[in-house]
């Protein structure tokens, strides 16, 4: 059926024509990779969780540009990712979650087969106009226990940052010092019977050095944190932009755990500590290998 | 041959079910509205479920099984009457089932009883709380009906009772609220929201009820169709045109228009256009082997054919 094109389409066509060929090539590459994601789609092109590959592709473009040309991401050991349901666990830093975006792009562009990383979002996202469906079409869901288990059981790849906000808004003096890990992710892995891949992301922790975190002011403003960095709030929202650090993503060996999701805290904590130690090792390895923060 | 009594037999779903069951059951039925042109050998009584005559029919017909479809699911009339018909009507049906030795009961509840909330998991199973009335008090009667049937299920284990919670049913014959909504030329939606929605063809719904009855199913079951698409895709595929409206305008407008009796949609229904209520149909599929025959495209087409 031929659809009448509106002025918005006309503008996007024009913009498409004016786009540098590198961008268009990347767009094609993403679309090709997204087509190879091992996820079943229904007759209207949606997966069982509301993900829509074409929409996900277009959302990926900006992040993929940053991946190639800004953070110049390098990955190590991505072939260790097992097929089927898997939990990706990594360090979390840098004021804004560029680490999550870069990890997702790496899995799409360099994973074999390409995987679409599923993010577990905050509860308020479904209440935001446009964000609500954009997040879902991109493969993300609200971070409930049920959603995480359902995704893992469906053979999807779920990304969790056990440090949470504690990690994302840590101050510069604590860079690469892993903050307290919650236990939730490990109980989920036990319940779904899926392996955990520990990941160390090097670079993100220097992208926007935090000087302080005014948590109580953040709470007052309804935000999870209120970081003070060299550029924020001095330069306003622009001050949240990251430095062009070089990202190195180190993938560890998959860890398989035996046990029940209802086990005692101490029993689960020992397993959590193993994951944490594995990430610590990956971070140390990555920092030893690199020649500088920007190279 | 077993005898089955269908409440709400003159409605779209009731007629479909009556025709489906005729081969294997002696079918009779009751409804508020008469069914002109009902099959000759089928006894159809026109009555109010809350009145004495309903009990008289059960006493004389002595059905082995009852399928309870006889509920008001729209908001065109008096809300107090709707509540009373649905809740007290169901209560009477359950009481009479015990008194007159009915062996199987199938209650057709609704997937809406879980309620539409941002924190809903993507797949709601049968153990989820029935919270619909928190944001949608107008359908608390459906929640009460479901709870009554659930309590009945535990209290009378010798009666095979199945409570079915289907997703949105579409077809040329049924006139559920969602079908009437999608049948509009211009379909209002909430700007910036496009929840995933599940649909089931009316013929598959008929089959699901028939299987629950024939297999003497016991328990509470979600009934899910071939899958889900975003609301706007459903609107396009059923031949309508979506008209997104800013929520701060939409909600007060609906409140006003509903209050004035212009539109049959309570303001609480708006949340179902914002947040997903997508169900897991695993339990029913495993218990019965049920698989929908109609795909999504055919299900949408069935509604388009119903347009004229």
XYZ file of C-alpha atoms in Angstrom:
603
model
C 0.000 0.000 0.000
C 1.520 3.332 -1.045
C 1.382 5.779 1.826
C 1.228 9.494 1.315
C 4.367 11.117 2.620
C 4.048 14.022 5.010
C 6.389 16.989 5.419
C 8.135 15.196 8.272
C 9.093 12.351 5.947
C 10.234 14.887 3.353
C 12.553 16.527 5.871
C 13.940 13.196 7.025
C 14.527 12.227 3.369
C 16.433 15.455 2.839
C 18.407 14.897 6.019
C 19.102 11.347 4.819
C 20.528 12.695 1.575
C 22.727 15.150 3.394
C 23.986 12.547 5.859
C 27.684 11.679 5.669
C 28.215 8.277 4.124
C 29.825 7.007 7.348
C 26.541 7.602 9.158
C 24.519 5.936 6.427
C 26.855 2.945 6.428
C 26.518 2.627 10.191
C 22.746 2.833 9.829
C 22.802 -0.022 7.313
C 25.147 -2.029 9.507
C 22.896 -1.640 12.550
C 19.831 -2.647 10.543
C 21.668 -5.742 9.258
C 22.795 -6.714 12.747
C 19.346 -6.147 14.258
C 17.877 -8.511 11.666
C 20.197 -11.257 12.944
C 19.080 -10.977 16.588
C 17.840 -14.424 17.653
C 14.412 -13.220 18.779
C 11.082 -14.458 17.472
C 8.865 -11.748 15.950
C 5.134 -11.927 15.320
C 3.419 -11.176 11.999
C 3.484 -7.434 12.737
C 7.178 -7.431 13.595
C 6.989 -7.205 17.403
C 8.659 -9.619 19.786
C 6.963 -11.131 22.839
C 7.920 -8.108 24.989
C 6.926 -5.229 22.706
C 10.332 -4.845 21.056
C 10.298 -3.626 17.462
C 13.596 -4.136 15.573
C 13.228 -1.183 13.190
C 12.497 1.197 16.042
C 15.330 -0.302 18.079
C 17.698 0.212 15.111
C 16.897 3.885 14.783
C 17.331 4.376 18.517
C 20.741 2.721 18.341
C 22.226 5.066 15.735
C 23.307 7.919 18.024
C 24.747 5.512 20.564
C 26.561 3.620 17.791
C 28.086 6.852 16.489
C 29.334 7.648 19.982
C 30.611 4.060 20.215
C 32.672 4.280 17.025
C 33.811 7.911 16.933
C 33.578 9.425 20.399
C 34.383 6.706 22.924
C 36.201 4.543 20.295
C 35.100 1.445 22.173
C 37.238 -1.691 22.143
C 35.942 -5.020 23.431
C 37.863 -7.967 24.839
C 36.429 -11.465 25.131
C 32.929 -10.769 23.815
C 32.908 -14.284 22.317
C 32.546 -15.631 25.886
C 28.871 -14.620 25.944
C 26.887 -17.867 25.951
C 23.776 -18.269 23.813
C 20.375 -18.178 25.497
C 19.362 -16.380 28.652
C 22.232 -14.553 30.316
C 22.705 -11.790 32.901
C 25.326 -9.142 32.099
C 26.716 -7.603 35.280
C 29.130 -4.683 35.182
C 30.467 -1.682 37.037
C 28.439 1.517 36.726
C 29.776 5.073 36.709
C 29.905 8.389 34.883
C 26.812 10.372 36.037
C 24.781 9.323 32.961
C 24.463 5.678 31.855
C 26.650 5.842 28.740
C 28.275 2.630 30.007
C 24.975 0.788 29.564
C 24.519 2.232 26.072
C 28.039 1.288 24.998
C 27.659 -2.232 26.381
C 24.400 -2.575 24.440
C 26.016 -1.346 21.203
C 28.968 -3.711 21.656
C 26.629 -6.695 21.991
C 24.769 -5.642 18.854
C 27.714 -4.743 16.618
C 30.296 -7.252 17.822
C 28.402 -10.105 19.445
C 28.045 -13.329 17.415
C 25.149 -13.659 16.946
C 24.247 -10.035 17.640
C 22.206 -9.669 20.814
C 19.811 -6.945 21.821
C 20.586 -6.102 25.432
C 17.461 -5.745 27.566
C 17.562 -2.944 30.076
C 15.565 -2.989 33.282
C 14.084 0.483 33.625
C 12.818 2.635 36.449
C 9.149 2.550 37.439
C 8.500 6.101 36.280
C 9.450 5.425 32.645
C 6.074 3.913 31.616
C 4.423 7.063 32.933
C 6.379 9.406 30.668
C 4.737 10.217 27.334
C 6.769 8.925 24.348
C 9.486 7.481 26.611
C 7.002 4.806 27.677
C 6.705 3.185 24.274
C 10.138 4.199 22.986
C 11.788 2.271 25.826
C 9.598 -0.767 25.204
C 10.147 -0.823 21.410
C 13.873 -0.636 22.116
C 13.646 -3.855 24.118
C 13.538 -2.455 27.656
C 11.008 -3.190 30.381
C 10.235 -1.990 33.885
C 12.692 -3.632 36.267
C 10.301 -5.948 38.062
C 11.372 -9.370 39.178
C 8.713 -10.979 36.960
C 9.931 -9.126 33.866
C 13.554 -10.068 34.434
C 12.714 -13.754 34.933
C 10.410 -13.781 31.895
C 13.132 -12.247 29.686
C 15.798 -14.664 30.923
C 13.502 -17.654 30.467
C 12.768 -16.468 26.936
C 16.521 -16.676 26.252
C 17.174 -12.937 26.284
C 20.221 -11.078 27.511
C 19.523 -8.783 30.464
C 21.857 -6.067 31.740
C 21.910 -5.189 35.448
C 24.108 -2.772 37.391
C 24.163 -3.998 41.002
C 25.841 -0.768 42.137
C 22.841 1.213 40.907
C 22.850 4.939 41.635
C 25.561 4.369 44.238
C 27.885 3.565 41.345
C 26.660 5.971 38.732
C 27.105 9.042 40.912
C 30.242 8.059 42.800
C 32.897 10.742 43.209
C 36.176 10.737 41.274
C 38.313 9.607 44.204
C 36.288 6.377 44.244
C 36.709 5.584 40.549
C 37.019 1.850 39.843
C 36.198 1.140 43.488
C 33.094 -0.998 43.215
C 30.340 0.195 45.525
C 28.126 -2.184 47.497
C 26.386 -4.734 45.257
C 22.737 -5.567 45.845
C 21.824 -9.263 45.952
C 18.788 -9.081 43.685
C 20.616 -9.924 40.474
C 22.080 -13.104 41.904
C 18.754 -14.326 43.245
C 17.301 -13.695 39.777
C 20.063 -15.741 38.150
C 19.435 -18.578 40.591
C 15.694 -18.496 39.979
C 15.980 -18.409 36.196
C 18.951 -20.787 36.170
C 20.965 -18.535 33.890
C 24.710 -17.818 33.861
C 26.183 -14.439 34.840
C 28.822 -12.772 32.690
C 30.950 -10.347 34.730
C 32.007 -7.280 32.755
C 34.547 -4.584 33.514
C 34.043 -1.291 31.704
C 37.170 0.876 31.685
C 36.856 4.523 30.692
C 33.366 5.320 31.923
C 34.613 6.048 35.428
C 36.641 9.015 34.139
C 34.076 10.383 31.668
C 32.591 12.954 34.032
C 34.587 13.202 37.280
C 32.246 13.683 40.218
C 33.439 16.044 42.961
C 30.483 15.558 45.270
C 26.976 14.151 45.346
C 24.377 16.290 47.085
C 21.927 13.457 47.705
C 19.545 15.429 49.888
C 19.255 18.198 47.289
C 18.600 15.504 44.678
C 15.865 14.025 46.834
C 14.309 17.458 47.184
C 14.236 17.766 43.390
C 12.884 14.249 42.999
C 16.094 12.928 41.448
C 18.043 9.895 42.648
C 21.212 11.999 43.028
C 22.582 15.479 42.491
C 26.175 15.236 41.317
C 28.608 18.145 41.359
C 31.249 17.754 38.661
C 33.807 20.072 37.113
C 31.192 21.073 34.548
C 27.843 20.409 36.250
C 25.823 22.355 37.287
C 28.249 25.091 36.121
C 27.451 24.620 32.417
C 23.879 23.513 32.930
C 22.659 20.299 31.244
C 25.609 20.518 28.808
C 27.843 19.930 31.812
C 26.526 16.359 31.939
C 28.174 15.548 28.598
C 31.024 13.089 29.035
C 34.690 13.641 28.176
C 35.911 11.768 25.091
C 37.508 9.014 27.148
C 38.381 5.718 25.486
C 36.130 2.834 26.477
C 37.422 -0.692 26.951
C 34.875 -3.370 27.691
C 36.309 -6.569 29.186
C 34.055 -9.627 29.233
C 34.790 -12.326 31.822
C 34.129 -16.068 31.810
C 30.448 -16.910 32.424
C 29.797 -17.858 36.063
C 27.281 -20.612 36.830
C 25.804 -20.748 40.302
C 23.967 -23.532 42.102
C 21.409 -22.802 44.773
C 17.954 -21.411 45.426
C 16.753 -17.845 45.030
C 15.469 -18.050 48.624
C 18.834 -18.955 50.194
C 20.107 -17.076 53.261
C 21.745 -13.694 52.761
C 25.221 -14.990 53.734
C 25.031 -17.843 51.227
C 23.982 -15.516 48.399
C 26.472 -12.853 49.490
C 29.387 -15.251 48.935
C 28.218 -15.691 45.331
C 27.749 -11.942 44.899
C 31.303 -11.434 46.159
C 32.602 -13.845 43.508
C 30.962 -11.790 40.759
C 32.285 -8.594 42.300
C 35.802 -10.007 42.540
C 35.650 -11.111 38.904
C 34.690 -7.580 37.833
C 37.464 -6.145 40.023
C 39.991 -8.381 38.234
C 38.667 -7.341 34.812
C 38.930 -3.663 35.760
C 42.496 -4.096 37.052
C 43.438 -5.961 33.866
C 41.891 -3.278 31.686
C 43.536 -0.399 33.522
C 46.938 -2.109 33.401
C 46.614 -2.613 29.638
C 45.673 0.913 28.659
C 48.150 3.673 27.863
C 45.999 6.556 29.015
C 42.479 7.675 29.761
C 41.936 9.113 26.282
C 43.960 6.629 24.239
C -26.412 -35.984 26.461
C -25.337 -33.451 29.087
C -27.430 -30.329 29.377
C -25.774 -26.922 29.515
C -27.447 -23.643 30.413
C -25.916 -20.453 29.049
C -26.647 -17.142 30.750
C -26.494 -14.203 28.353
C -27.267 -16.584 25.474
C -28.757 -13.859 23.230
C -25.553 -11.799 23.152
C -22.962 -12.190 20.389
C -20.730 -14.521 22.385
C -23.728 -16.427 23.746
C -25.096 -17.219 20.289
C -21.701 -18.340 19.018
C -21.239 -20.593 22.031
C -24.764 -22.036 21.750
C -24.122 -23.029 18.124
C -20.729 -24.509 19.004
C -22.127 -26.615 21.864
C -25.310 -27.843 20.122
C -23.636 -30.909 18.626
C -22.427 -32.292 21.944
C -24.843 -30.864 24.500
C -28.505 -30.163 24.996
C -28.369 -26.379 25.106
C -30.762 -24.015 26.844
C -30.280 -20.450 27.914
C -31.471 -17.334 29.639
C -31.037 -13.673 28.762
C -32.501 -10.298 29.585
C -33.093 -9.736 25.869
C -35.046 -12.213 23.739
C -33.294 -14.206 21.000
C -35.484 -14.060 17.916
C -34.600 -16.843 15.542
C -33.047 -19.102 18.144
C -32.818 -22.762 17.007
C -36.265 -24.395 17.372
C -35.305 -27.153 19.769
C -33.466 -24.752 22.072
C -35.300 -23.350 25.101
C -34.439 -19.710 25.594
C -35.992 -17.817 28.506
C -36.127 -14.080 28.711
C -35.594 -13.042 32.337
C -33.667 -11.087 34.952
C -30.973 -13.172 36.685
C -31.803 -11.516 39.983
C -35.452 -12.598 39.901
C -37.254 -15.723 41.031
C -37.909 -16.885 37.472
C -34.223 -17.716 37.013
C -34.400 -20.267 39.819
C -37.606 -21.704 38.325
C -35.829 -22.248 35.013
C -32.924 -24.031 36.691
C -35.325 -26.193 38.712
C -37.243 -27.293 35.636
C -34.339 -27.550 33.189
C -31.912 -29.161 35.693
C -28.744 -28.374 33.716
C -25.558 -30.392 34.293
C -23.452 -27.354 33.537
C -23.787 -23.555 33.467
C -21.739 -21.121 31.394
C -22.078 -17.649 32.851
C -21.825 -14.941 30.201
C -24.817 -12.937 31.430
C -23.125 -9.763 32.574
C -23.416 -6.128 31.531
C -20.016 -5.110 30.221
C -20.790 -1.640 28.856
C -21.580 1.689 30.485
C -24.591 2.745 28.478
C -27.063 2.355 31.321
C -27.423 3.000 35.016
C -24.135 2.057 36.747
C -25.958 0.943 39.907
C -28.094 -1.442 37.901
C -25.009 -2.761 36.102
C -23.307 -3.461 39.402
C -26.350 -5.190 40.843
C -27.051 -7.318 37.759
C -23.442 -8.442 37.553
C -22.723 -9.129 41.206
C -26.123 -10.309 42.455
C -26.837 -12.125 39.193
C -23.599 -14.077 39.567
C -24.332 -14.802 43.216
C -27.788 -16.195 42.323
C -26.298 -18.346 39.587
C -23.695 -19.798 41.966
C -26.267 -20.415 44.733
C -28.655 -22.173 42.342
C -25.779 -24.299 41.037
C -25.206 -25.668 44.532
C -28.912 -26.172 45.267
C -29.766 -27.955 42.030
C -26.729 -30.172 41.668
C -24.963 -28.472 38.762
C -21.703 -30.331 38.125
C -19.736 -27.807 36.073
C -19.630 -23.996 36.087
C -17.692 -21.762 33.698
C -17.598 -18.056 34.589
C -16.347 -15.727 31.881
C -14.622 -12.918 33.774
C -12.262 -10.446 32.118
C -8.557 -9.761 31.761
C -9.286 -6.184 32.817
C -9.652 -7.216 36.472
C -5.880 -6.879 36.996
C -6.041 -3.181 36.152
C -3.762 -1.075 33.936
C -0.736 0.187 35.870
C 2.737 1.396 34.949
C 4.296 -1.130 37.325
C 2.489 -4.129 35.793
C 4.859 -6.906 34.788
C 4.685 -7.560 31.053
C 3.147 -10.991 31.613
C 0.483 -11.013 34.309
C -0.236 -14.493 35.625
C -3.338 -15.622 37.505
C -1.719 -15.002 40.909
C -1.507 -11.252 40.375
C -3.799 -9.141 42.571
C -7.045 -7.877 41.034
C -6.399 -4.163 41.396
C -8.539 -2.738 38.612
C -10.787 -0.774 40.959
C -7.837 1.310 42.225
C -7.851 3.371 39.024
C -11.083 2.197 37.401
C -13.787 2.038 40.099
C -16.502 1.623 37.471
C -15.492 -1.997 36.851
C -15.276 -3.053 40.477
C -18.331 -5.214 39.797
C -16.245 -7.375 37.458
C -13.594 -7.712 40.166
C -16.309 -8.717 42.653
C -17.748 -11.268 40.217
C -14.302 -12.770 39.697
C -13.691 -12.914 43.459
C -17.115 -14.500 44.095
C -16.368 -17.185 41.543
C -12.887 -17.709 42.982
C -14.274 -18.195 46.493
C -16.939 -20.566 45.112
C -14.193 -22.573 43.459
C -12.584 -23.285 46.831
C -15.789 -23.714 48.799
C -17.355 -26.315 46.492
C -14.508 -28.443 45.169
C -16.981 -31.113 43.989
C -18.316 -28.653 41.387
C -15.871 -28.261 38.508
C -15.580 -24.484 38.325
C -13.474 -22.585 35.804
C -12.984 -18.813 35.877
C -11.758 -17.500 32.524
C -10.063 -14.123 32.159
C -9.822 -13.466 28.424
C -7.889 -10.684 26.712
C -9.647 -8.320 24.257
C -12.095 -10.342 22.140
C -12.766 -9.100 18.606
C -15.121 -10.289 15.919
C -18.117 -9.471 13.786
C -20.582 -10.704 16.432
C -19.229 -9.561 19.759
C -19.721 -5.983 20.849
C -17.306 -5.645 23.738
C -16.251 -2.136 24.721
C -12.872 -2.514 23.014
C -14.526 -3.673 19.783
C -16.870 -0.682 19.791
C -13.929 1.590 20.501
C -11.933 0.170 17.603
C -14.933 0.286 15.269
C -14.935 4.089 15.359
C -13.752 6.031 12.334
C -11.495 8.272 14.425
C -10.172 6.513 17.474
C -9.025 8.762 20.342
C -5.738 7.769 22.020
C -3.560 9.366 24.701
C -0.720 11.372 23.134
C 2.636 9.757 23.813
C 1.271 6.362 24.870
C 0.991 3.189 22.844
C 0.573 0.156 25.100
C 0.883 -3.385 23.809
C -2.507 -5.089 23.598
C -3.528 -8.700 23.195
C -6.451 -9.827 21.085
C -8.427 -13.008 20.619
C -10.823 -13.880 17.798
C -14.411 -14.468 18.924
C -14.381 -17.970 17.406
C -11.272 -18.831 19.430
C -12.917 -17.436 22.560
C -15.926 -19.650 21.850
C -13.600 -22.623 21.487
C -11.798 -21.750 24.733
C -15.078 -21.679 26.678
C -16.189 -24.933 25.049
C -12.921 -26.655 25.947
C -13.044 -25.420 29.537
C -16.555 -26.887 29.738
C -15.881 -30.169 27.944
C -12.717 -30.871 29.896
C -14.337 -29.927 33.210
C -11.570 -27.472 33.952
C -11.145 -26.326 37.550
C -9.312 -23.147 38.482
C -8.645 -19.607 37.322
C -7.246 -19.138 33.838
C -6.123 -16.279 31.628
C -7.158 -16.887 28.019
C -4.714 -15.364 25.560
C -4.784 -15.128 21.772
C -2.128 -15.184 19.089
C -0.066 -12.310 20.472
C 0.160 -8.581 20.957
C 0.660 -5.352 19.051
C 0.731 -1.709 20.114
C -2.667 -0.006 20.330
C -1.947 2.216 17.325
C -1.153 -0.799 15.162
C -4.448 -2.386 16.213
C -6.309 0.803 15.302
C -4.669 0.920 11.868
C -5.273 -2.776 11.218
C -8.950 -2.577 12.160
C -9.403 0.252 9.673
C -9.595 3.244 11.990
C -7.561 6.416 12.342
C -5.886 7.185 15.641
C -6.391 10.686 17.031
C -3.897 11.296 19.822
C -5.131 13.737 22.462
C -3.128 15.422 25.219
C -3.951 13.684 28.467
C -4.608 16.895 30.468
C -7.381 17.628 27.955
C -8.531 14.072 27.351
C -9.179 13.070 30.954
C -11.411 16.014 31.967
C -13.206 15.805 28.626
C -14.008 12.127 29.156
C -15.107 12.821 32.718
C -17.477 15.511 31.472
C -18.801 13.604 28.473
C -19.251 10.399 30.482
C -21.017 12.313 33.229
C -23.355 13.822 30.647
C -23.983 10.419 29.116
C -22.486 11.355 25.731
C -19.769 8.668 25.640
C -19.942 5.234 27.295
C -16.312 5.308 28.543
C -15.598 6.061 32.200
C -12.445 8.120 32.847
C -10.779 5.077 34.447
C -10.797 3.332 31.069
C -8.169 5.833 29.902
C -5.430 4.000 31.807
C -6.018 0.994 29.551
C -4.944 3.243 26.659
C -1.749 4.139 28.526
C -0.446 1.066 30.324
C -0.307 -2.546 29.196
C -2.442 -5.301 30.676
C -0.775 -8.194 28.912
C -1.478 -11.643 30.276
C 0.350 -14.932 30.373
C -1.838 -17.659 28.885
C 0.525 -20.464 29.845
C -1.691 -22.077 32.477
C -4.726 -22.408 30.206
C -2.662 -23.619 27.251
C -0.988 -26.271 29.405
C -4.251 -27.400 31.005
C -6.284 -27.703 27.795
C -3.850 -27.694 24.893
C -5.737 -24.631 23.627
C -4.167 -22.877 20.671
C -5.877 -19.998 18.881
C -6.698 -20.798 15.241
C -6.935 -17.177 14.141
C -3.802 -15.055 13.796
C -3.637 -11.364 14.654
C -4.209 -10.200 11.075
C -7.328 -12.374 10.722
C -8.567 -11.235 14.112
C -8.280 -7.581 13.051
C -9.887 -8.355 9.688
C -12.896 -9.892 11.468
C -13.621 -6.505 12.995
C -13.210 -4.695 9.677
C -15.724 -7.078 8.111
C -18.098 -6.205 10.923
C -17.920 -2.530 9.888
C -20.601 -1.348 7.520
